[in-house]
Coordinates of C-alpha atoms in Angstrom, one line a residue:
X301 CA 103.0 32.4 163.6
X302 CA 101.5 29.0 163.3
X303 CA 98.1 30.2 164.7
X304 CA 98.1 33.7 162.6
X305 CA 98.3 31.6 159.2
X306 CA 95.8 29.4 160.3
X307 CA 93.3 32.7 161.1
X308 CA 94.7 34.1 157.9
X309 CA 93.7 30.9 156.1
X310 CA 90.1 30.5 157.9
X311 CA 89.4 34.7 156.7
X312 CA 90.6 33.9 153.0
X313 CA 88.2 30.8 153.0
X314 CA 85.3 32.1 154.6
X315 CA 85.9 35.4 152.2
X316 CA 86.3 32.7 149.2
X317 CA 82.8 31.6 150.1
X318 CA 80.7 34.5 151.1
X319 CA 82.1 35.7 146.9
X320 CA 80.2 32.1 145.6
X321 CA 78.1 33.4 147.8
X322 CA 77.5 36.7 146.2
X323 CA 78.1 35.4 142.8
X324 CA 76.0 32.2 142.6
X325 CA 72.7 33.6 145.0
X326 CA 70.6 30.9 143.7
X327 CA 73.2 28.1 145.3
X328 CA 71.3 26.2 148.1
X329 CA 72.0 27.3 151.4
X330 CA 72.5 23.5 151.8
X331 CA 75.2 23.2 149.8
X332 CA 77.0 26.4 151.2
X333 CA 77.0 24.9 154.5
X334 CA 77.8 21.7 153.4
X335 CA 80.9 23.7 151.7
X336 CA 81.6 25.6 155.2
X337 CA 81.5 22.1 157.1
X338 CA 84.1 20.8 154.9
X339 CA 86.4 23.0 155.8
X340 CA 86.4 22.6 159.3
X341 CA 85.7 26.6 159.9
X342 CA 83.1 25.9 162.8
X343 CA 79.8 26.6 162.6
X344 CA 78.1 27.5 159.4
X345 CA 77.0 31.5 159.4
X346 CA 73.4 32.1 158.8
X347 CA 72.4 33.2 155.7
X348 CA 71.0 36.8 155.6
X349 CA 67.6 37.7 153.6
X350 CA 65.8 35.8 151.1
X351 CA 68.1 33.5 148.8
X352 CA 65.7 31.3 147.1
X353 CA 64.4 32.8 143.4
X354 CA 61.2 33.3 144.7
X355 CA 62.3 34.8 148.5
X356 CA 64.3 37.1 146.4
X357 CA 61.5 38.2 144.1
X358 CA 58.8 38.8 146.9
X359 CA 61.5 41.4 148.5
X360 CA 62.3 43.3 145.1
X361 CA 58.5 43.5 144.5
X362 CA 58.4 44.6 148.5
X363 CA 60.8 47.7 147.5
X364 CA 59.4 48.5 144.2
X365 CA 55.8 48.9 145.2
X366 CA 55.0 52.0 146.0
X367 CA 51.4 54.6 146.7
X368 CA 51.7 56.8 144.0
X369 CA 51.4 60.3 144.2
X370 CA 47.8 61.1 143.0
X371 CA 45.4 58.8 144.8
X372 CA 42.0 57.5 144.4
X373 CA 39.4 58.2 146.8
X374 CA 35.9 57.4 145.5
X375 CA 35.5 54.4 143.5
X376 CA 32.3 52.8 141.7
X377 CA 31.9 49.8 140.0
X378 CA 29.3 48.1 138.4
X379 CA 26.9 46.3 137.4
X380 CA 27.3 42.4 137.8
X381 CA 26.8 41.2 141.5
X382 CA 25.9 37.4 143.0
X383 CA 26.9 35.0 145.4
X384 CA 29.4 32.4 143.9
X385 CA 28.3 29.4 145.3
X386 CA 32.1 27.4 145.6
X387 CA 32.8 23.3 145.4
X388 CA 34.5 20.8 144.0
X389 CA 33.2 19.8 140.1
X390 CA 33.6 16.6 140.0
X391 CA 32.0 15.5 143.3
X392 CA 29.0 18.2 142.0
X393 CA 29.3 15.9 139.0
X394 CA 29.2 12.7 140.8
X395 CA 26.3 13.8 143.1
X396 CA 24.2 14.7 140.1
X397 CA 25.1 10.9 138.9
X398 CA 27.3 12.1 136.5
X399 CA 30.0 9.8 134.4
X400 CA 33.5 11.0 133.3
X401 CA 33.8 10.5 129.7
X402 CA 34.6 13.0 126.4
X403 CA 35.6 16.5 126.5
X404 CA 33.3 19.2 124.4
X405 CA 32.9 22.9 124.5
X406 CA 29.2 24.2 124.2
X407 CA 28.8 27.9 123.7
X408 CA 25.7 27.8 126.0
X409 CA 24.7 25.2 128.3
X410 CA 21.4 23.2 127.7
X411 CA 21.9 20.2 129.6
X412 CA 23.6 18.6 132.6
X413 CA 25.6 16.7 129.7
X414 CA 26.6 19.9 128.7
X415 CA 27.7 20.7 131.6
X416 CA 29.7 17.4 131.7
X417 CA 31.3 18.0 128.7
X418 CA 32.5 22.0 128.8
X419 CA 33.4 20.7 132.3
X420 CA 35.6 18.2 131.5
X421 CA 37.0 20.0 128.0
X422 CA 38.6 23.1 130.1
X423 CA 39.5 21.1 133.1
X424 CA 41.8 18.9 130.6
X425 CA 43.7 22.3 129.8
X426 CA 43.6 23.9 133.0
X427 CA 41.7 26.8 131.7
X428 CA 38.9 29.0 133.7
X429 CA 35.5 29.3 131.6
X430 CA 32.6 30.7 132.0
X431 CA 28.8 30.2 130.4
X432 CA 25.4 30.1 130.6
X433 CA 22.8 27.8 131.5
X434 CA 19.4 28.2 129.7
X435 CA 17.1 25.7 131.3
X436 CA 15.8 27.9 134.4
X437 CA 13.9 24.5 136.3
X438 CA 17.6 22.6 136.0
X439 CA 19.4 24.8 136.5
X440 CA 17.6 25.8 139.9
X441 CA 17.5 21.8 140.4
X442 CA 21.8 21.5 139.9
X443 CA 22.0 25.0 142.3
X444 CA 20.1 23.7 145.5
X445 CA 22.0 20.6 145.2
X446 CA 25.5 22.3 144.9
X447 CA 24.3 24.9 147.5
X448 CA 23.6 21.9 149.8
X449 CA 26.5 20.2 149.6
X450 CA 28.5 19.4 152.7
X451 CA 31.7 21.2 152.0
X452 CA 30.0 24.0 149.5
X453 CA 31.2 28.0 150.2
X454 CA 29.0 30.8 149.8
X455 CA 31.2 33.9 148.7
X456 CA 30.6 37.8 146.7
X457 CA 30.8 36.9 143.3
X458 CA 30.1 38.8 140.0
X459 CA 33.5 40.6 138.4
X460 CA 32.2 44.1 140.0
X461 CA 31.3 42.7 143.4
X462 CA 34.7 41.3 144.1
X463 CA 36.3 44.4 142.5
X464 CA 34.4 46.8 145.2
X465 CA 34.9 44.0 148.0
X466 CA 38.7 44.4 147.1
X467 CA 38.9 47.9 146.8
X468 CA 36.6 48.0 150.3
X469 CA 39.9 46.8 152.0
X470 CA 41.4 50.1 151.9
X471 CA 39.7 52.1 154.7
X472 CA 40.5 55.3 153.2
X473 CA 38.3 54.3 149.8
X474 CA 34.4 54.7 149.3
X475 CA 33.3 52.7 147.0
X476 CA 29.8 52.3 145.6
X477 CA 28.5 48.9 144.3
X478 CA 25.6 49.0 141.6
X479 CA 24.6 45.6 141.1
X480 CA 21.7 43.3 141.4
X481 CA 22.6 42.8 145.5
X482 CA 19.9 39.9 147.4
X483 CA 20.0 39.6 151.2
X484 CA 22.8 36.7 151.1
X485 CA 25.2 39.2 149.0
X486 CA 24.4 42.0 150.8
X487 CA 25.5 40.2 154.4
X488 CA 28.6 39.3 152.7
X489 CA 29.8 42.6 151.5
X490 CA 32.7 44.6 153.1
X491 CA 30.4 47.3 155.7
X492 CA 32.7 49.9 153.4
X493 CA 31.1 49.0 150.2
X494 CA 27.7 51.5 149.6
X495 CA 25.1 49.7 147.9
X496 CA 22.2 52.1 146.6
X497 CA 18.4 51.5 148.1
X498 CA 17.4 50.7 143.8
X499 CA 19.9 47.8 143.7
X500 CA 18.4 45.6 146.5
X501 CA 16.7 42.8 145.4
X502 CA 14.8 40.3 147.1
X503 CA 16.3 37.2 145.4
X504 CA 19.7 36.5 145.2
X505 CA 21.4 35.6 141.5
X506 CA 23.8 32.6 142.0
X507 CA 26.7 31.4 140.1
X508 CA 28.0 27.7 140.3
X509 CA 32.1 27.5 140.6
X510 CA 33.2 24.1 139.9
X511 CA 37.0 24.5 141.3
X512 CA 39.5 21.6 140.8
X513 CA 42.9 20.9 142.0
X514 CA 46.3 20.5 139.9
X515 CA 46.6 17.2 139.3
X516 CA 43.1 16.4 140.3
X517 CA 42.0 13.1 137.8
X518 CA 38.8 12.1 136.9
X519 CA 38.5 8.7 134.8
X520 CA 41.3 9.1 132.5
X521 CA 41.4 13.1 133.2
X522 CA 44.0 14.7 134.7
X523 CA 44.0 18.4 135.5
X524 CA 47.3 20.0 134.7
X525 CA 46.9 22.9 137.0
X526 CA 43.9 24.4 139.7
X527 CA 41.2 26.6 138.2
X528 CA 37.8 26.7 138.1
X529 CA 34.5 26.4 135.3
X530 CA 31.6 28.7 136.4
X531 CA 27.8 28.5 135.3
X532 CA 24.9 30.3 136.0
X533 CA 21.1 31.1 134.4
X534 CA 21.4 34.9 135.9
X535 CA 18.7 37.0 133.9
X536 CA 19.4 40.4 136.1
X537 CA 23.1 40.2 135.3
X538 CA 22.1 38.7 131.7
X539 CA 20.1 42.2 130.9
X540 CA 22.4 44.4 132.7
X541 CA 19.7 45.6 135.0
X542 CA 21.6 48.1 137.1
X543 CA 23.0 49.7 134.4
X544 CA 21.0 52.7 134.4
X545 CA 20.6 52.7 138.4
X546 CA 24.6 52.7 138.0
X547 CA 24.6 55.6 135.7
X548 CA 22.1 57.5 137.7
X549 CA 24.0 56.8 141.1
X550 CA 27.4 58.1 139.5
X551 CA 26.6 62.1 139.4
X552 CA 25.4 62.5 143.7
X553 CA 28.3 60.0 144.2
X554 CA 30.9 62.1 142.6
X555 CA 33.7 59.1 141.7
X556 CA 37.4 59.8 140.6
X557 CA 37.5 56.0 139.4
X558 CA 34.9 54.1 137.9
X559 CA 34.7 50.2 137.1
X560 CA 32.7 48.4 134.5
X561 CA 32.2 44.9 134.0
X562 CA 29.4 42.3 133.0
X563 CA 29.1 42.6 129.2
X564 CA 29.8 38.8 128.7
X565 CA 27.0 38.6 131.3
X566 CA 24.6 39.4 127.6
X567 CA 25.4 36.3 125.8
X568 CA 23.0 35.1 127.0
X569 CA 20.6 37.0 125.1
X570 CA 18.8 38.1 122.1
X571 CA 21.2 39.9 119.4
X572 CA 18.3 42.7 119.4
X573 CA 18.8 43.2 123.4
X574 CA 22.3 42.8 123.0
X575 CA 22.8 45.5 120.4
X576 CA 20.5 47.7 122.3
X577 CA 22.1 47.5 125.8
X578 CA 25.6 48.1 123.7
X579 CA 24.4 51.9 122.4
X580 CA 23.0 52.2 126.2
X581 CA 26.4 51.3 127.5
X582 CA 28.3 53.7 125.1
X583 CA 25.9 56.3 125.8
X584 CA 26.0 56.0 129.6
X585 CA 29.9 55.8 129.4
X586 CA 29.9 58.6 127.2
X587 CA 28.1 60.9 130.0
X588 CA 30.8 60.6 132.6
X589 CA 32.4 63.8 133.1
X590 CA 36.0 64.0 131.5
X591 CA 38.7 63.6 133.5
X592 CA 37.0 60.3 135.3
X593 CA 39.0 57.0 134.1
X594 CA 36.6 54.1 133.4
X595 CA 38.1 50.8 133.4
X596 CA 36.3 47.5 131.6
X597 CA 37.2 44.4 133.1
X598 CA 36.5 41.7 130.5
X599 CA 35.2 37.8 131.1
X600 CA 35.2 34.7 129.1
X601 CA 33.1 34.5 126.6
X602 CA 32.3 32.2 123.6
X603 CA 29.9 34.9 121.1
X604 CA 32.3 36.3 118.7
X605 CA 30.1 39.2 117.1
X606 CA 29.2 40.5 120.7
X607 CA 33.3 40.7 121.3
X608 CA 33.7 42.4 117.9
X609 CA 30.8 44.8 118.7
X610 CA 32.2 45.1 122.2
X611 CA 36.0 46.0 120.8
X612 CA 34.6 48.3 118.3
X613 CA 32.0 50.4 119.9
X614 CA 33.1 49.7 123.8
X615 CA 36.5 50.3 123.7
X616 CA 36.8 54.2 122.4
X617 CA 34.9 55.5 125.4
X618 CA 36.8 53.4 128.4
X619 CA 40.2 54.4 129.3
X620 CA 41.6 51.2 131.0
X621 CA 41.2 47.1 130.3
X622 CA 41.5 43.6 132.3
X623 CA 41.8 40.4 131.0
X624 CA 43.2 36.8 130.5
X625 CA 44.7 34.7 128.4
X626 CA 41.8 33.3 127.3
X627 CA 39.8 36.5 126.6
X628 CA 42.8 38.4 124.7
X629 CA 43.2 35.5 122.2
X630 CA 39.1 35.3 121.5
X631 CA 39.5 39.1 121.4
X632 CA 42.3 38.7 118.4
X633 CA 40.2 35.7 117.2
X634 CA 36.9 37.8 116.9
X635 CA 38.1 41.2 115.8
X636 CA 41.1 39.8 113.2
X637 CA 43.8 40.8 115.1
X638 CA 47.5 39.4 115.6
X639 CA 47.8 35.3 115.7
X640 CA 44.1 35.0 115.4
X641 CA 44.7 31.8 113.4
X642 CA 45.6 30.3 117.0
X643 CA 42.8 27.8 117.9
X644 CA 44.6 27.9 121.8
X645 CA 47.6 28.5 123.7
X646 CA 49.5 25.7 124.1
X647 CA 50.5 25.9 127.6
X648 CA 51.9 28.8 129.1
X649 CA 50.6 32.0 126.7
X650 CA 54.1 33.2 124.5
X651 CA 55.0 36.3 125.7
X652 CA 55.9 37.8 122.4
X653 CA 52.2 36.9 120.7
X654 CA 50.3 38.1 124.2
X655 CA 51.9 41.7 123.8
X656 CA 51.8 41.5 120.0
X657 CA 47.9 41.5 120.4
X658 CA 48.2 44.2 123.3
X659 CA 50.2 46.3 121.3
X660 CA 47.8 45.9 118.5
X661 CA 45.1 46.6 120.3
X662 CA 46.0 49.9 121.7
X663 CA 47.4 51.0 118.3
X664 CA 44.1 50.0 116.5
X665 CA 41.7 51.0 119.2
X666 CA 43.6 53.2 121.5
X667 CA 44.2 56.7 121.9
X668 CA 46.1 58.4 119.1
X669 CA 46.6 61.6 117.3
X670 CA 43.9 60.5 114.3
X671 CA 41.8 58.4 116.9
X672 CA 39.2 60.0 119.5
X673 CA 39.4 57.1 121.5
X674 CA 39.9 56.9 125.6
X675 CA 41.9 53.9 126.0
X676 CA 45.3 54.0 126.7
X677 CA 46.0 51.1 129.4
X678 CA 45.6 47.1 129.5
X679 CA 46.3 44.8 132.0
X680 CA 46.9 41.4 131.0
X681 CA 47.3 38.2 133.5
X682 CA 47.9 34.6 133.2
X683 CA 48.6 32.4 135.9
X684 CA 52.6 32.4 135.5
X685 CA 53.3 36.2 134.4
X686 CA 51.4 39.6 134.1
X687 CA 51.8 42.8 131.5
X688 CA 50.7 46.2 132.1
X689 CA 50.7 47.9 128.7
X690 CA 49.9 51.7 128.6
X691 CA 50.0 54.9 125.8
X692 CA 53.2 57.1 127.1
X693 CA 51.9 60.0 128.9
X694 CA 49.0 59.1 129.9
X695 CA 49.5 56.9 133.2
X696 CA 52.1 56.9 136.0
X697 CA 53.1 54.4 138.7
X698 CA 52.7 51.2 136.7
X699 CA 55.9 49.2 137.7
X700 CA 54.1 49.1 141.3
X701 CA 51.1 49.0 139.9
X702 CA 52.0 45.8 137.7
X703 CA 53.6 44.2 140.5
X704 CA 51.4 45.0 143.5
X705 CA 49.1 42.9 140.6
X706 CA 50.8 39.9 141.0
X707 CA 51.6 39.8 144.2
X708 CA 48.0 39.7 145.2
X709 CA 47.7 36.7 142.9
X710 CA 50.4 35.1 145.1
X711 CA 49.0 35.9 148.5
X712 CA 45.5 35.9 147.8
X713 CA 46.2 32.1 146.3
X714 CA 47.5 31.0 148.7
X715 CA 45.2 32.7 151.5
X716 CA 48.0 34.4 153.2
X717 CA 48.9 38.3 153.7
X718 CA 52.3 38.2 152.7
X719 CA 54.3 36.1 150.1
X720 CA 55.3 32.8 151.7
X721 CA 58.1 31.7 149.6
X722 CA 57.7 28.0 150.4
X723 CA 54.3 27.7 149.6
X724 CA 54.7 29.1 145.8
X725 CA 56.7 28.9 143.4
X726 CA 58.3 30.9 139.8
X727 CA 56.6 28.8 136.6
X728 CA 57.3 32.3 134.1
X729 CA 59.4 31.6 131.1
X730 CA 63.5 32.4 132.1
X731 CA 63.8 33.5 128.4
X732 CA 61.3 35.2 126.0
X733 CA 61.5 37.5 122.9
X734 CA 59.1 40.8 123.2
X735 CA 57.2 40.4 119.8
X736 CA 57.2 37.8 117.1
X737 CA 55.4 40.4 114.1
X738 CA 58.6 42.5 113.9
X739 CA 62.4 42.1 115.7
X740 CA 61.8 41.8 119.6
X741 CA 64.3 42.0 122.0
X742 CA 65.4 38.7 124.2
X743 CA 64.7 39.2 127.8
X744 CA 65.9 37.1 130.6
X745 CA 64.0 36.9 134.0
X746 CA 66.3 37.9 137.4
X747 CA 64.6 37.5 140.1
X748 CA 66.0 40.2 141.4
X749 CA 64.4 42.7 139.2
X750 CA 61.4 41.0 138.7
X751 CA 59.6 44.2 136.7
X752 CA 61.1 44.5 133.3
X753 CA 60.2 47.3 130.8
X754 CA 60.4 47.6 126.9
X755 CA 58.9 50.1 124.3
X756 CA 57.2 50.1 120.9
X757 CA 55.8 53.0 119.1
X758 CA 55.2 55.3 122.2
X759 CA 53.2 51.9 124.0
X760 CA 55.5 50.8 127.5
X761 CA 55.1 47.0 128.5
X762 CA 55.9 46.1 132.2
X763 CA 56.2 42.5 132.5
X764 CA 56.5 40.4 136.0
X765 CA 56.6 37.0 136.9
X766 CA 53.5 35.7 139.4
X767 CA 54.8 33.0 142.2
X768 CA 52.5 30.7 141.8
X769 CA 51.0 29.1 144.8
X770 CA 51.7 25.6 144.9
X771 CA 48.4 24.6 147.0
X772 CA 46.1 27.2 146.4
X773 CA 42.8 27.8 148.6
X774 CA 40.2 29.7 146.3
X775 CA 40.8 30.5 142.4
X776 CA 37.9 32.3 141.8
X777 CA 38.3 35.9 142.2
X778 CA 41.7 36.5 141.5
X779 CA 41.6 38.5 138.2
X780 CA 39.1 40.8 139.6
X781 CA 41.6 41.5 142.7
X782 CA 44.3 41.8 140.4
X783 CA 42.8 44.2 138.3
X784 CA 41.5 45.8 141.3
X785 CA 45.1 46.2 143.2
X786 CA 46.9 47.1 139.8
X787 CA 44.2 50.2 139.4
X788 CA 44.5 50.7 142.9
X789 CA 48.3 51.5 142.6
X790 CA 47.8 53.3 139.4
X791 CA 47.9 57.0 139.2
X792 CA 46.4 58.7 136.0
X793 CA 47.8 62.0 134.3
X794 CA 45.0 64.8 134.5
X795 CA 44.2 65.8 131.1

C-alpha cells in the first residue's frame, strides 16, 4: 500500500509539473529540473520542442510559411548593379589617417571629412545610410585603398542585383538582371541570373560599405547596434543607364514579376536630369502590360523634392513597395504626411506612427475607387519587427509572405540556413497600440503566434517580430532579401 501511494504521489507531482510546465512555457528548463530534482523523482525528463521565446517563434513561423497557390516563374529586376566592396569603417577611417571626433550629416559627400562626419553621425544611432561622393579622383583614391585592405570582401551589390541574386536561389525562377554588370559582378552572380549582352560593361561601379559592430567604440563613440554607411561616386547607376535596355529586355523576356529600384541612385544629379529620367520611368512603367505587378524597392536618401516627386508621380504606376525606417519617415517628412514633425526615431520605430504613415500612404496614393493608382502593398522592416500592409483584395498569402520576410533577416544575419535560436534573440516591443491618429487597438506579442493581423478602412497590417542575431556576419543586403523572399511568398489576385 505503502509503495502504491508513493507511485501515486510521484504521478500527481510529475503531473503538477508538466501543468507549470504547460502553463508557464517561457520557465527555464533549468529551473524545471531544478524543481524535478527537488523532489527526489529521479531523473529530470527531457523537454520536448522549442521552449525558449525565440525557439518557439522560429517553429510557429516554420508552420505558418507556406508556397502559395499562384506562383512566380519569371522575374526581372532592374536597374542598379555593382560590387559592394565590404570592411570595417573605422579601420577604413584610420587607414586614411582619419581622427574620431564630431558627428554631422552631409547630404552629399565632398570630402574625406565628410565622410568622417556622416560616418560617425549614423554610427552613433545605429542607423544604415547611404550617399554620394562627388569628387571622382578621391573617391577612386579612398576605393583602391578600401579594395586593398587585408580583410576587405568583394560581394553583388546595388538593391536590384542582390534582389535577382536572391531570387536566383530558387531553381525553378528565371530571372533577368538589367543593370550596369562589369567583369567582377558578372563572376559573382548566381549562373541562374540572365544578364542581357547591352548591360555588360567593361568597368565595374563600386560601392564602399563601412560595416560596424554593436557596441563597436570609436573615441567616445559607441555604436548601439551593427549596421552599415555606404558611399559611392557611381555615374551609370546615378543616370539610370539601363533603364531603357531594362524596358526594352522586358517584352522578349515575358516576366510575371518585375522589380524596380535605383531612384535614390539620381541624387546625385542635376534637377533637370532628375525630372527627366522621372517622366522616363513613369512612362516605361506605364508600358508593362497589365496584369504584371511591379514592385519599387526604395533606398536612403537625403533630397526631399526628388522623394515628393518620386511619391507623387512614381507611386500610381507600381503596385508593391520596400522600405525602412528610415526611408518611410523621410517619405512622411517630404510629402507632409503623418508625424512628419519627427526629426528621428528614437530608438526602436513606434509601431503605431510606422503603420499610421503606411496606412496613410496607401489611402493617399494607393489604389481606390476615385484613385487610378496601382499600389496596393508595402513592406516595411526595421531591425526588430516587420509589417506587410496591403489594399483588401488585391493580394493573398501575406502572413507567410510577412514572415518568410523576417526570417531571412534572422538566418541570413546570422549566415546560417535555419533559425538558430541561441545565436538571436526577440528585441520587438511585448506591447504596442496599432495607431496613434485615431483609437488603435493594444496588441501583445506571443511568441507563439508570432504574425498578428489588424484592419483599418479596407488596408490589412501583418506584423511579426525579427529575432535578431546577436553576432551578425554581413548587414548589407538584408532589406533587399527581405523584400525579395516576402514577394517571393506573395501571390497577387489576377485582375
Amino acid at each position: 500500500m505503502a509503495l502504491w501511494r508513493g507511485s501515486a504521489y510521484a504521478c500527481f507531482l510529475a503531473l503538477a509539473v508538466g501543468c507549470v510546465f504547460l502553463l508557464e512555457p517561457e520557465l527555464p528548463g533549468s529551473a524545471l529540473r531544478s524543481l524535478w530534482s527537488s523532489l527526489r523523482l529521479g531523473p529530470a525528463p527531457a523537454l520536448q520542442g522549442p521552449t525558449s521565446p525565440e525557439g518557439r517563434l522560429a517553429a510557429a513561423w516554420d508552420a505558418l510559411i507556406v508556397r502559395p497557390a499562384r506562383r512566380w516563374r519569371r522575374v526581372a529586376v532592374g536597374v542598379n548593379a555593382c560590387v559592394d566592396v565590404v570592411l570595417s569603417g573605422v579601420k577604413l577611417l584610420q587607414a586614411l589617417g582619419l581622427s574620431p571626433g564630431n558627428g554631422k550629416d552631409h547630404a552629399i559627400l565632398h570630402s574625406r571629412n565628410d565622410l568622417k562626419e556622416a560616418f560617425i553621425h549614423f554610427m552613433e544611432k545605429g542607423a544604415a545610410a547611404e550617399r554620394f561622393f562627388s569628387d571622382k579622383e578621391v573617391f577612386h583614391d579612398i576605393a583602391q585603398i578600401a579594395s586593398e585592405f587585408p580583410k576587405a570582401q568583394h560581394y553583388v551589390g546595388g538593391n536590384a542585383a542582390l534582389i535577382g541574386q536572391k531570387f536566383a536561389t530558387n531553381s525553378d525562377l528565371k530571372v533577368l538582371l538589367c543593370g550596369p554588370v562589369g567583369p567582377k559582378l558578372h563572376e559573382l552572380l548566381d549562373d541562374n541570373v540572365f544578364v542581357p549582352p547591352e548591360s555588360l560593361q567593361e568597368v565595374d561601379e563600386f560601392h564602399l560599405i563601412l560595416e560596424y559592430q554593436a557596441g563597436e567604440e570609436w573615441g567616445q563613440l559607441k555604436a548601439p547596434n551593427a549596421n552599415r554607411f555606404i558611399f559611392s561616386h557611381d555615374l551609370s547607376n546615378g543616370a539610370m543607364k539601363m533603364l531603357e535596355v531594362f524596358v526594352s529586355s522586358l517584352e522578349e523576356f515575358q516576366p510575371d514579376l518585375v522589380v524596380l529600384s535605383g531612384l535614390h541612385m539620381m541624387e546625385g544629379q542635376s534637377k533637370e536630369l532628375q525630372r527627366r529620367r522621372l517622366l522616363e520611368v513613369v512612362t516605361s512603367i506605364s508600358d508593362i502590360p497589365t496584369g504584371v505587378p511591379v514592385h519599387l524597392e526604395l533606398a536612403s536618401m537625403t533630397n526631399r523634392e526628388l522623394m515628393n516627386n518620386i511619391v507623387h508621380q512614381v507611386f500610381p504606376v507600381v503596385t508593391s513597395l520596400g522600405l525602412n525606417e528610415q526611408e518611410l519617415l523621410f517619405l512622411s517628412q517630404s510629402a507632409s504626411g503623418p508625424h512628419s514633425s519627427l526629426s528621428s526615431w528614437n530608438g526602436v520605430p513606434d509601431v503605431g506612427m510606422v503603420s499610421d504613415i503606411l496606412f496613410w500612404i496607401l489611402k493617399e496614393h494607393g489604389r481606390s475607387e476615385n484613385r487610378a493608382s496601382d499600389l496596393t502593398r508595402i513592406h516595411f522592416h526595421t531591425l526588430v519587427y516587420h509589417i506587410l500592409v496591403t489594399v483588401d483584395g488585391h493580394w493573398a498569402n501575406q502572413l507567410a509572405a510577412v514572415a518568410a520576410g523576417a526570417r531571412v533577416a534572422g538566418t541570413q544575419a546570422c549566415a546560417t540556413e535555419t533559425i538558430d535560436a541561441g545565436r538571436v534573440s526577440l528585441q520587438a516591443p511585448h506591447e504596442f497600440t496599432t495607431s496613434h491618429s485615431e483609437a488603435g487597438s493594444r496588441i501583445v506579442l506571443n511568441p507563439n503566434k508570432p504574425v498578428v493581423e489588424w484592419h483599418r478602412e479596407g488596408v490589412s497590417f501583418h506584423f511579426t517580430p525579427v529575432l535578431v542575431c546577436q553576432d551578425p556576419v554581413r548587414t548589407v543586403g538584408l532589406g533587399d532579401a527581405i523584400s525579395a523572399e516576402g514577394l517571393f511568398y506573395s501571390e497577387v489576385h489576377p485582375h
